[in-house]
């Protein structure tokens, strides 16, 4: 056992799970073990944990619902930080909502609709957490987090607690300042507007129907694998190249949506990585376009 695992276990940092398989924590259902998975349940535990990680220079990464992540078969060395149930809350107030990092972004959009708040409709199909959505500036249907973001409470990698406004977040396409300055979102506040429940519900129903018809929601996957290149769509390029249905081991380019790779049951991370590389190579040679992954590939190779 790493000495630092004992150190973490002896301090108030939340649950410490040693050599924990990460496959069950990702929507791809793929991934080897983390040396330690630590699950803080409140702000104090999270700050204690991050300060210890910084002081003892322990390598770490964060995990939400794992809906945009491919964990290597050998797993992750160091600590994986996953906000626990204590961060799963949402408090609606005049002008918007404040939600914890572990709260489901889909659930947040559904409850907002029931309360007749508009602005979160695009989130009804984003299967991650609030923390992950902020980190990625998640978006769909022509909108994204930056459109409604007001501020977030964040623990920086030094252990410093800060509150970042929209201007601080450096939002861009699937990007935030947290890609460049490491930190963990504790909670975020979004600015919403009053709306008509019927209009909001109809919009979300249309989005849901479109997803049902075009995405392999019944299979283990991680959503869009590649970012859309300027002026085009990754799915269109992949489908035009005749790559729909292509397989590698237990991984397959979805027959429903060409920018989805699905786990047919026994896929490994290497299966998915190989398939991604084959797609990139084909699109590059045929179109001269370098497809950039939207998913994060993490862990020891």
Rosetta silent file (secondary structure, phi, psi, omega in degrees, C-alpha in Angstrom):
SEQUENCE: XXXXXXXXXXXXXXXXXXXXXXXXXXXXXXXXXXXXXXXXXXXXXXXXXXXXXXXXXXXXXXXXXXXXXXXXXXXXXXXXXXXXXXXXXXXXXXXXXXXXXXXXXXXXXXXXXXXXXXXXXXXXXXXXXXXXXXXXXXXXXXXXXXXXXXXXXXXXXXXXXXXXXXXXXXXXXXXXXXXXXXXXXXXXXXXXXXXXXXXXXXXXXXXXXXXXXXXXXXXXXXXXXXXXXXXXXXXXXXXXXXXXXXXXXXXXXXXXXXXXXXXXXXXXXXXXXXXXXXXXXXXXXXXXXXXXXXXXXXXXX
SCORE:     score description
SCORE:     0.000 S_00000001
   1 L     0.000  136.082  174.492    0.000    0.000    0.000 S_00000001
   2 L   -60.899  140.483  179.660    1.216    3.504   -0.816 S_00000001
   3 H   -60.113  -33.434 -176.973    2.121    5.400    2.344 S_00000001
   4 H   -71.602  -21.079  175.247   -0.063    8.280    1.237 S_00000001
   5 H   -65.925  -42.042  175.994   -3.141    6.023    1.177 S_00000001
   6 H   -63.309  -40.175  178.818   -2.663    5.482    4.897 S_00000001
   7 H   -60.104  -46.658 -179.488   -2.174    9.233    5.322 S_00000001
   8 H   -64.623  -40.908 -177.310   -5.449   10.003    3.540 S_00000001
   9 H   -63.440  -26.371 -176.991   -7.320    7.323    5.480 S_00000001
  10 L   -89.173   -1.720 -179.083   -6.244    8.897    8.756 S_00000001
  11 L  -117.692  166.571 -176.606   -7.553   12.345    7.855 S_00000001
  12 L   -83.734   79.958 -178.040  -11.002   13.812    7.328 S_00000001
  13 L  -123.202    1.036 -176.031  -11.164   13.524    3.527 S_00000001
  14 L   102.001 -166.962 -179.633  -14.154   11.213    2.979 S_00000001
  15 E   -71.683  136.967  177.537  -14.207    7.571    1.897 S_00000001
  16 E  -118.442  112.983 -178.447  -10.895    6.169    0.666 S_00000001
  17 E  -109.274  116.176 -176.318  -11.234    3.106   -1.588 S_00000001
  18 E   -86.425  140.206  176.275   -7.960    1.398   -2.416 S_00000001
  19 E    51.359   47.257 -175.153   -7.303   -0.266   -5.795 S_00000001
  20 E   -89.825  124.410  177.009  -10.858    0.525   -6.889 S_00000001
  21 E   -63.239  136.228 -177.687  -11.953   -0.475  -10.404 S_00000001
  22 L   -98.007   -2.880 -177.874  -13.203    2.568  -12.313 S_00000001
  23 H   -57.457  -39.466 -177.107  -15.239    0.690  -14.923 S_00000001
  24 H   -77.431   -5.548  179.789  -18.419    1.020  -12.861 S_00000001
  25 H  -103.724    6.194  178.982  -17.868    4.769  -12.503 S_00000001
  26 L  -124.397  150.218 -178.344  -17.829    5.533  -16.248 S_00000001
  27 L   -73.448  -17.154  174.818  -20.651    5.437  -18.788 S_00000001
  28 L   -79.036  -15.114 -177.353  -18.438    3.405  -21.160 S_00000001
  29 L    58.618   40.093 -177.821  -18.184    0.739  -18.415 S_00000001
  30 L  -133.348  143.515  171.559  -14.467    0.500  -19.182 S_00000001
  31 L   142.358  141.788  177.356  -11.385    1.129  -17.053 S_00000001
  32 L   -81.693 -168.768 -174.576   -8.801   -0.363  -14.746 S_00000001
  33 E   -83.662  152.635  168.095   -8.260    0.419  -11.058 S_00000001
  34 E   -94.662  144.622  174.250   -7.241    3.646   -9.374 S_00000001
  35 E   -52.924  -42.576  175.917   -4.602    3.409   -6.652 S_00000001
  36 E  -151.948  133.336  170.587   -7.193    5.208   -4.539 S_00000001
  37 E  -106.249  120.865 -177.560  -10.663    6.587   -5.187 S_00000001
  38 E  -113.997  131.021 -174.493  -11.505    9.265   -2.616 S_00000001
  39 E  -121.865   89.804  175.867  -15.095   10.459   -2.167 S_00000001
  40 L   -70.953  147.823 -177.351  -15.427   13.642   -0.081 S_00000001
  41 L  -110.686   -6.720  179.914  -18.937   14.420    1.145 S_00000001
  42 L  -155.100  174.397 -176.000  -18.621   18.103    2.024 S_00000001
  43 H   -61.502  -41.296 -179.182  -16.550   21.225    1.468 S_00000001
  44 H   -60.943  -46.537 -179.942  -14.348   20.647    4.517 S_00000001
  45 H   -64.095  -40.468  179.860  -13.395   17.145    3.413 S_00000001
  46 H   -63.839  -43.853 -179.856  -12.731   18.308   -0.147 S_00000001
  47 H   -67.184  -40.406  175.780  -10.470   21.129    0.998 S_00000001
  48 H   -58.349  -45.072 -178.407   -8.629   18.839    3.420 S_00000001
  49 H   -62.533  -50.904 -176.849   -8.081   16.347    0.613 S_00000001
  50 H   -63.224  -38.130  178.702   -6.830   18.842   -1.961 S_00000001
  51 H   -65.168  -38.116  177.006   -4.490   20.465    0.562 S_00000001
  52 H   -67.567  -42.983  178.725   -3.007   17.060    1.438 S_00000001
  53 H   -59.716  -40.283 -179.741   -2.597   16.163   -2.224 S_00000001
  54 H   -70.759  -45.488 -177.336   -0.805   19.457   -2.799 S_00000001
  55 H   -61.480  -42.770 -176.097    1.394   19.260    0.308 S_00000001
  56 L   -98.840    8.675  176.167    2.591   15.734   -0.378 S_00000001
  57 L    51.830   46.671  177.526    2.640   16.137   -4.181 S_00000001
  58 L   -87.276  126.470  179.603    0.341   13.163   -4.710 S_00000001
  59 L   -64.974  141.956 -178.540   -0.837   12.856   -8.339 S_00000001
  60 E  -151.728  161.818  170.596   -4.586   13.191   -8.743 S_00000001
  61 E  -147.681  165.043 -177.673   -7.422   13.704  -11.176 S_00000001
  62 E  -110.086  157.515 -178.236  -11.130   14.311  -10.761 S_00000001
  63 L  -142.433  133.360  173.857  -14.138   12.275  -11.819 S_00000001
  64 L  -101.488 -107.929  176.209  -17.806   13.128  -12.057 S_00000001
  65 L   -93.199   -5.568  179.919  -20.133   10.646  -13.689 S_00000001
  66 L    70.641   30.138 -176.186  -17.428    9.545  -16.111 S_00000001
  67 L   -89.337   -1.817 -178.482  -19.608   10.395  -19.108 S_00000001
  68 L  -137.927   33.258 -170.128  -16.808   12.009  -21.095 S_00000001
  69 E  -141.966  137.887  172.575  -13.863    9.856  -20.070 S_00000001
  70 E  -115.028  114.891  179.556  -12.021    6.740  -21.209 S_00000001
  71 E   -93.017  130.952 -177.545   -9.968    5.149  -18.432 S_00000001
  72 L   -61.003  159.139 -178.565   -7.070    2.975  -19.578 S_00000001
  73 L   -65.334  -28.685  179.305   -7.110   -0.756  -18.921 S_00000001
  74 L   -83.114   -9.515  176.918   -4.175   -0.434  -16.505 S_00000001
  75 L    85.782 -161.940 -170.927   -6.026    2.225  -14.534 S_00000001
  76 E  -123.715  127.140  177.342   -4.836    5.398  -12.865 S_00000001
  77 E   -86.009  133.823 -177.584   -1.845    5.884  -10.627 S_00000001
  78 E   104.725 -151.320 -173.957   -2.480    8.226   -7.750 S_00000001
  79 E  -109.089  136.198  169.183   -5.802    9.530   -6.459 S_00000001
  80 E  -106.813  124.389 -177.517   -9.110    9.915   -8.271 S_00000001
  81 E  -101.412  121.447 -179.813  -11.335   12.496   -6.565 S_00000001
  82 L  -126.125  111.219  177.625  -15.085   11.999   -6.916 S_00000001
  83 L   -55.778  133.665 -175.556  -17.482   14.414   -5.156 S_00000001
  84 L   -89.566 -167.139 -174.435  -19.916   12.388   -3.050 S_00000001
  85 H   -63.104  -22.601  177.620  -23.624   12.588   -2.275 S_00000001
  86 H   -64.351  -16.721  177.772  -23.066   15.623   -0.083 S_00000001
  87 H  -101.305   11.302 -179.290  -22.513   17.580   -3.299 S_00000001
  88 L  -101.515   84.418 -179.364  -25.736   16.278   -4.855 S_00000001
  89 L  -152.931  161.700  175.214  -28.194   19.124   -4.290 S_00000001
  90 E  -147.718  130.310 -179.059  -30.007   21.923   -6.106 S_00000001
  91 E  -124.482  109.636  179.111  -31.504   25.062   -4.604 S_00000001
  92 E   -84.266  142.174 -179.478  -33.740   27.173   -6.827 S_00000001
  93 E  -149.528  171.272 -178.535  -34.076   30.848   -6.028 S_00000001
  94 L   -59.074  120.832  179.137  -35.218   34.016   -7.730 S_00000001
  95 L    99.767   -6.317  178.846  -33.109   34.394  -10.845 S_00000001
  96 E   158.840 -148.588 -175.422  -31.794   30.866  -11.088 S_00000001
  97 E  -148.819  144.311  172.588  -30.419   27.840   -9.299 S_00000001
  98 E  -114.063  126.022 -174.997  -27.361   26.827   -7.267 S_00000001
  99 E  -131.440  145.733  178.533  -26.385   23.181   -7.621 S_00000001
 100 E   -73.789  158.883 -174.483  -23.690   20.963   -6.162 S_00000001
 101 L   -60.355  -31.057 -176.161  -20.951   19.461   -8.298 S_00000001
 102 L   -89.344   -0.595 -178.296  -22.335   15.908   -8.040 S_00000001
 103 L   -72.803  139.905  179.536  -25.883   16.821   -9.052 S_00000001
 104 E   -65.231  129.673  179.314  -27.138   15.343  -12.323 S_00000001
 105 H   -69.840  -34.358  176.104  -27.239   17.949  -15.091 S_00000001
 106 H   -63.476  -48.321 -179.446  -30.178   16.127  -16.696 S_00000001
 107 H   -60.421  -39.324  179.471  -32.121   16.131  -13.427 S_00000001
 108 H   -59.922  -43.309 -178.818  -31.366   19.817  -12.971 S_00000001
 109 H   -68.291  -37.591 -179.565  -32.866   20.647  -16.378 S_00000001
 110 H   -67.036  -45.056  179.623  -35.952   18.497  -15.751 S_00000001
 111 H   -66.951  -38.565  177.487  -36.689   20.074  -12.355 S_00000001
 112 H   -58.811  -42.379  179.442  -36.070   23.554  -13.765 S_00000001
 113 H   -61.678  -42.613 -179.613  -38.680   22.860  -16.447 S_00000001
 114 H   -64.772  -30.169  179.710  -41.222   21.735  -13.833 S_00000001
 115 L   -90.184    5.868  176.337  -40.584   24.950  -11.903 S_00000001
 116 L    66.343   39.786  172.206  -41.071   26.969  -15.116 S_00000001
 117 E  -107.783  132.564  179.976  -37.482   28.147  -15.450 S_00000001
 118 E  -110.125  151.371 -179.102  -36.033   28.350  -18.937 S_00000001
 119 L   131.782  -22.846 -177.142  -32.375   28.253  -19.996 S_00000001
 120 L  -105.664    8.147 -176.759  -31.464   24.687  -19.087 S_00000001
 121 H   -56.134  -37.152 -178.124  -33.396   22.867  -21.801 S_00000001
 122 H   -62.449  -23.199 -177.007  -30.182   21.999  -23.659 S_00000001
 123 H   -80.902   -3.633 -174.827  -28.971   20.064  -20.610 S_00000001
 124 H   -67.501  -12.221  178.705  -31.755   17.497  -20.749 S_00000001
 125 H  -121.685   13.985 -179.335  -29.564   15.140  -22.766 S_00000001
 126 L  -100.266  106.380 -166.762  -26.164   15.777  -21.196 S_00000001
 127 L   -84.566   34.957 -179.246  -25.509   12.742  -18.965 S_00000001
 128 L  -112.968 -167.423  177.583  -22.905   14.268  -16.672 S_00000001
 129 E   -98.240  169.583  176.449  -22.792   16.158  -13.398 S_00000001
 130 H   -60.001  -43.963  179.278  -22.959   19.886  -12.771 S_00000001
 131 H   -60.583  -44.318  178.757  -19.233   19.913  -12.008 S_00000001
 132 H   -66.143  -37.996  179.699  -18.406   18.113  -15.233 S_00000001
 133 H   -63.988  -40.463  177.659  -20.707   20.353  -17.256 S_00000001
 134 H   -67.027  -46.411 -178.717  -18.960   23.462  -15.944 S_00000001
 135 H   -56.520  -42.599 -175.133  -15.511   21.963  -16.488 S_00000001
 136 H   -92.532   -5.290 -168.490  -16.312   21.070  -20.111 S_00000001
 137 L    48.669   55.284 -176.109  -18.617   23.999  -20.883 S_00000001
 138 L   -59.127  146.078 -179.518  -21.034   21.266  -21.922 S_00000001
 139 E  -156.518  165.887  176.858  -23.513   22.107  -24.615 S_00000001
 140 E  -169.903  157.942  173.971  -26.111   20.902  -27.089 S_00000001
 141 L    54.075   36.951  174.598  -28.799   22.252  -29.408 S_00000001
 142 L    82.459    7.902  177.555  -27.028   25.556  -29.940 S_00000001
 143 E  -134.299  169.500  178.260  -26.505   26.422  -26.284 S_00000001
 144 E  -157.843  177.541 -176.198  -23.969   25.654  -23.574 S_00000001
 145 H   -57.801  -37.485 -176.382  -23.111   26.284  -19.938 S_00000001
 146 H   -59.702  -24.631 -178.224  -21.475   29.641  -20.653 S_00000001
 147 H   -70.074  -26.317 -175.369  -24.872   31.060  -21.727 S_00000001
 148 L  -119.571   -6.061 -175.482  -26.360   30.617  -18.249 S_00000001
 149 E   -66.229  135.051  176.384  -23.312   30.492  -15.964 S_00000001
 150 E  -111.124  -58.141  173.431  -23.160   33.083  -13.188 S_00000001
 151 E  -162.961  166.290  179.353  -20.415   31.889  -10.818 S_00000001
 152 E  -141.014  148.103  173.027  -18.924   28.783   -9.236 S_00000001
 153 E   -95.286  126.246 -170.967  -17.193   27.907   -5.997 S_00000001
 154 E  -135.025  139.676  170.919  -13.948   26.100   -6.776 S_00000001
 155 E   -99.292  115.361  177.892  -11.085   24.567   -4.820 S_00000001
 156 E   -73.773  164.720 -175.482   -7.856   25.206   -6.708 S_00000001
 157 L   -63.138  -16.723  176.360   -5.087   22.589   -6.691 S_00000001
 158 L   -81.596   -9.987 -176.299   -3.263   24.590   -4.003 S_00000001
 159 L    97.704   -2.383 -179.537   -6.240   24.161   -1.679 S_00000001
 160 L   -75.058  134.004  177.643   -7.364   27.777   -2.101 S_00000001
 161 E   -93.341  124.328 -177.633  -11.132   28.303   -2.179 S_00000001
 162 E  -131.703  161.656  171.546  -12.215   30.796   -4.862 S_00000001
 163 E  -120.115  116.302 -178.079  -15.375   32.023   -6.506 S_00000001
 164 E  -101.001  133.010  173.893  -15.074   32.407  -10.267 S_00000001
 165 E   -87.213  177.605  178.406  -17.439   34.533  -12.325 S_00000001
 166 L   -58.450  -39.024 -178.984  -18.231   33.937  -15.980 S_00000001
 167 H   -65.482  -30.819 -179.787  -15.412   36.285  -16.940 S_00000001
 168 H   -74.429  -21.056 -167.667  -12.938   34.221  -14.900 S_00000001
 169 H   -82.651  -13.628  177.590  -13.910   30.935  -16.561 S_00000001
 170 L    50.900   47.373 -178.414  -12.459   31.588  -20.034 S_00000001
 171 L   -66.643  138.834  171.855  -15.250   29.573  -21.633 S_00000001
 172 E  -148.415 -173.318 -179.010  -14.829   28.353  -25.198 S_00000001
 173 L   -58.973  112.924  179.868  -16.041   25.343  -27.188 S_00000001
 174 L    51.986   39.934 -176.279  -15.870   22.433  -24.687 S_00000001
 175 E  -147.131  145.330  170.501  -13.293   24.382  -22.684 S_00000001
 176 L  -142.725  172.017 -179.522  -12.980   26.292  -19.430 S_00000001
 177 H   -60.955  -21.407 -178.406  -10.142   27.810  -17.439 S_00000001
 178 H   -71.084  -10.857  172.006  -10.063   24.596  -15.385 S_00000001
 179 H   -74.684  -24.322 -175.901   -8.365   22.855  -18.305 S_00000001
 180 L  -107.724  -30.864  178.395   -5.426   25.200  -17.744 S_00000001
 181 L  -123.370  106.048 -170.638   -5.630   25.941  -14.021 S_00000001
 182 L   -64.382  139.439  177.384   -6.507   22.812  -12.077 S_00000001
 183 E  -173.053  167.627 -178.907   -9.332   22.930   -9.615 S_00000001
 184 E  -121.477  124.132  177.526  -12.474   21.135   -8.513 S_00000001
 185 E   -70.031  130.294  175.316  -15.923   22.675   -8.804 S_00000001
 186 E   -96.214  -43.689  176.685  -17.890   22.468   -5.548 S_00000001
 187 E  -158.507  159.307 -179.942  -21.065   24.174   -6.713 S_00000001
 188 E  -137.425  147.620  176.836  -22.265   26.422   -9.511 S_00000001
 189 E  -113.696  130.207 -179.129  -24.963   29.045   -9.863 S_00000001
 190 E  -116.805  141.045 -179.690  -26.846   29.423  -13.136 S_00000001
 191 E   -93.086  121.758 -178.231  -28.969   32.366  -14.207 S_00000001
 192 L  -122.336  167.089  179.102  -32.396   31.345  -15.533 S_00000001
 193 E  -121.796  152.562  173.926  -35.514   33.122  -16.734 S_00000001
 194 E   -67.248  141.160 -179.790  -39.189   32.497  -16.056 S_00000001
 195 L  -144.718  176.535  178.031  -40.823   30.663  -18.930 S_00000001
 196 L   -86.189  123.834 -176.473  -43.969   28.869  -20.060 S_00000001
 197 H   -56.467  -42.096 -178.587  -44.012   25.286  -18.818 S_00000001
 198 H   -62.876  -41.555 -179.988  -45.692   23.998  -21.983 S_00000001
 199 H   -65.502  -45.557  179.556  -43.139   25.671  -24.240 S_00000001
 200 H   -61.852  -45.918 -178.500  -40.219   24.399  -22.167 S_00000001
 201 H   -63.612  -40.549  179.498  -41.664   20.877  -22.020 S_00000001
 202 H   -65.154  -40.427  177.906  -42.335   20.774  -25.752 S_00000001
 203 H   -61.733  -47.140 -178.578  -38.765   21.872  -26.499 S_00000001
 204 H   -67.703  -34.600  177.546  -37.303   19.225  -24.200 S_00000001
 205 H   -65.291  -38.242  178.425  -39.625   16.555  -25.600 S_00000001
 206 H   -66.791  -41.455  176.625  -38.418   17.356  -29.103 S_00000001
 207 H   -61.421  -43.354 -178.848  -34.810   17.110  -27.981 S_00000001
 208 H   -63.933  -42.451  179.820  -35.545   13.763  -26.285 S_00000001
 209 H   -64.343  -39.438  177.946  -37.259   12.370  -29.356 S_00000001
 210 H   -63.792  -43.043  177.924  -34.334   13.394  -31.535 S_00000001
 211 H   -62.574  -43.049 -178.863  -31.861   11.678  -29.192 S_00000001
 212 H   -60.255  -36.438 -177.681  -33.996    8.542  -29.082 S_00000001
 213 H   -82.071  -23.743 -170.446  -34.029    8.371  -32.877 S_00000001
 214 H  -119.777   -9.236 -175.885  -30.384    9.201  -33.506 S_00000001
 215 L  -124.047  144.762 -178.457  -28.307    8.081  -30.513 S_00000001
 216 L   -81.310   65.228 -172.072  -27.557    4.592  -29.098 S_00000001
 217 L   -66.573  -19.375 -177.915  -28.807    5.477  -25.633 S_00000001
 218 L   -84.528   -2.447 -177.457  -29.391    1.846  -24.684 S_00000001
 219 L  -115.492  155.132  178.718  -25.693    0.978  -25.031 S_00000001
 220 E   -70.036  120.184 -178.691  -22.644    1.862  -22.930 S_00000001
 221 L  -156.300 -177.969 -177.958  -20.994    4.877  -24.553 S_00000001
 222 L  -129.568   29.054 -179.066  -19.605    8.311  -23.779 S_00000001
 223 L    72.302 -153.501 -178.226  -21.530   10.543  -26.140 S_00000001
 224 L   -64.609  129.663 -177.436  -19.712   12.325  -28.937 S_00000001
 225 L   -84.521  -38.618 -177.532  -16.147   11.049  -29.256 S_00000001
 226 E  -116.770  149.265  174.512  -14.740   13.834  -31.441 S_00000001
 227 L   -70.792  149.776  175.246  -15.233   17.574  -31.485 S_00000001
 228 L   -73.746  127.145  176.588  -16.961   19.025  -34.508 S_00000001
 229 L   -70.125  156.599 -179.061  -14.389   20.650  -36.813 S_00000001
 230 L   -52.243  126.513  175.385  -15.112   24.244  -37.860 S_00000001
 231 L    76.473    8.994 -178.412  -17.977   24.361  -40.351 S_00000001
 232 L  -149.614 -179.328  178.152  -18.656   20.636  -40.312 S_00000001
 233 L  -126.536  133.580 -179.708  -19.757   17.722  -38.143 S_00000001
 234 H   -58.485  -40.783 -178.738  -17.562   14.836  -37.060 S_00000001
 235 H   -61.009  -40.111 -179.881  -20.474   12.401  -37.461 S_00000001
 236 H   -64.171  -43.957 -179.710  -21.014   13.446  -41.074 S_00000001
 237 H   -62.880  -43.145 -177.119  -17.346   12.981  -41.920 S_00000001
 238 H   -68.249  -42.511  178.984  -17.171    9.572  -40.245 S_00000001
 239 H   -66.407  -41.720  179.389  -20.358    8.342  -41.887 S_00000001
 240 H   -63.274  -26.905  178.938  -19.296    9.652  -45.313 S_00000001
 241 L   -81.268   -0.752  177.951  -16.052    7.717  -44.931 S_00000001
 242 L    76.169   26.940 -174.297  -18.052    4.509  -44.576 S_00000001
 243 L   -97.527   -2.418  176.901  -16.942    3.864  -41.002 S_00000001
 244 L   -59.003  133.168  177.589  -20.348    3.307  -39.402 S_00000001
 245 L    86.388   -7.691  179.637  -20.451   -0.139  -37.836 S_00000001
 246 L   -63.340  140.058 -176.940  -16.673   -0.645  -37.908 S_00000001
 247 E  -121.855  156.290  171.496  -15.498   -2.760  -34.989 S_00000001
 248 E  -145.906  108.149 -175.180  -12.355   -3.325  -32.981 S_00000001
 249 L    58.480 -125.691 -179.961  -12.662   -6.041  -30.380 S_00000001
 250 L   -93.069    7.581  179.165  -15.709   -5.181  -28.308 S_00000001
 251 E  -102.249  144.759 -177.954  -15.874   -1.557  -29.488 S_00000001
 252 E  -143.735  139.144  169.446  -17.995   -0.431  -32.426 S_00000001
 253 E   -69.978  121.395 -172.950  -18.689    2.789  -34.306 S_00000001
 254 L   -57.421  139.756  175.403  -22.406    3.132  -33.672 S_00000001
 255 L   -78.018  -12.836  178.966  -24.755    2.365  -36.548 S_00000001
 256 L   -92.304  -38.583 -175.565  -27.095    5.049  -35.210 S_00000001
 257 L  -143.212  114.144 -171.006  -24.627    7.916  -34.727 S_00000001
 258 L   -67.550  -16.408  179.034  -21.203    7.808  -36.351 S_00000001
 259 L   -96.212   14.156  173.878  -19.589   10.012  -33.690 S_00000001
 260 L  -111.803  135.929  169.623  -20.481    7.530  -30.947 S_00000001
 261 E  -112.149  126.581 -175.492  -18.349    4.487  -30.113 S_00000001
 262 E  -108.162  151.669  173.474  -20.272    1.866  -28.152 S_00000001
 263 E   -92.149  110.265 -177.019  -19.186   -0.918  -25.846 S_00000001
 264 L   -78.360   -2.510  175.291  -20.896   -4.030  -27.218 S_00000001
 265 L   148.073  -42.330 -175.561  -20.190   -5.872  -23.980 S_00000001
 266 L  -128.802   27.297 -177.596  -16.512   -6.708  -23.566 S_00000001
 267 L   -67.803  143.469  172.676  -14.705   -3.688  -24.992 S_00000001
 268 L  -103.658  166.680  176.086  -11.361   -2.659  -23.552 S_00000001
 269 H   -62.172  -37.739  179.722   -9.927    0.831  -23.493 S_00000001
 270 H   -64.818  -33.758  175.112   -7.368   -0.275  -26.078 S_00000001
 271 H   -59.547  -47.686 -177.569  -10.213   -1.374  -28.365 S_00000001
 272 H   -66.845  -43.623 -179.316  -11.720    2.114  -28.187 S_00000001
 273 H   -61.813  -44.188  178.964   -8.371    3.886  -28.578 S_00000001
 274 H   -61.286  -42.100  178.978   -7.483    1.793  -31.629 S_00000001
 275 H   -64.996  -41.566  177.146  -10.869    2.547  -33.191 S_00000001
 276 H   -59.877  -43.584 -179.449  -10.433    6.264  -32.493 S_00000001
 277 H   -65.502  -38.204  178.159   -7.012    6.216  -34.141 S_00000001
 278 H   -65.299  -40.236  177.393   -8.366    4.394  -37.189 S_00000001
 279 H   -63.404  -48.397 -179.531  -11.127    6.992  -37.547 S_00000001
 280 H   -59.422  -43.593 -179.360   -8.662    9.870  -37.220 S_00000001
 281 H   -63.229  -42.672 -178.866   -6.296    8.331  -39.760 S_00000001
 282 H   -66.117  -47.012 -178.595   -9.083    7.751  -42.291 S_00000001
 283 H   -66.151  -36.779  178.278  -10.586   11.236  -41.994 S_00000001
 284 H   -64.398  -44.115 -177.795   -7.136   12.821  -42.170 S_00000001
 285 H   -72.247  -33.391 -177.334   -6.197   10.960  -45.332 S_00000001
 286 H   -85.415  -34.429 -171.949   -9.572   11.498  -47.037 S_00000001
 287 H  -122.833   -9.417 -177.294  -10.360   15.053  -45.965 S_00000001
 288 L    69.734   22.120 -178.317   -7.173   16.528  -44.532 S_00000001
 289 L  -110.956  131.939  177.512   -9.019   17.161  -41.275 S_00000001
 290 L   -94.745  105.283  178.504   -7.571   16.292  -37.882 S_00000001
 291 L   -73.081  125.630 -178.787  -10.427   15.128  -35.656 S_00000001
 292 L   -98.862  126.994  179.831   -9.776   16.200  -32.075 S_00000001
 293 E   -60.046  139.936  171.545  -11.168   13.942  -29.317 S_00000001
 294 L   -92.368  -25.595  177.896  -13.869   15.406  -27.118 S_00000001
 295 L   -83.691  152.384  176.645  -13.454   12.585  -24.609 S_00000001
 296 E   -94.825  127.752  174.423  -10.525   12.483  -22.212 S_00000001
 297 E   -99.602  117.222 -173.675   -8.285    9.426  -22.387 S_00000001
 298 E  -129.494  157.389  174.978   -6.675    9.027  -18.963 S_00000001
 299 L   108.814  179.871 -176.201   -4.547    6.559  -17.078 S_00000001
 300 L   -82.119  131.791 -179.871   -1.483    4.383  -17.503 S_00000001
 301 L  -103.580    0.000    0.000   -0.903    2.872  -20.953 S_00000001
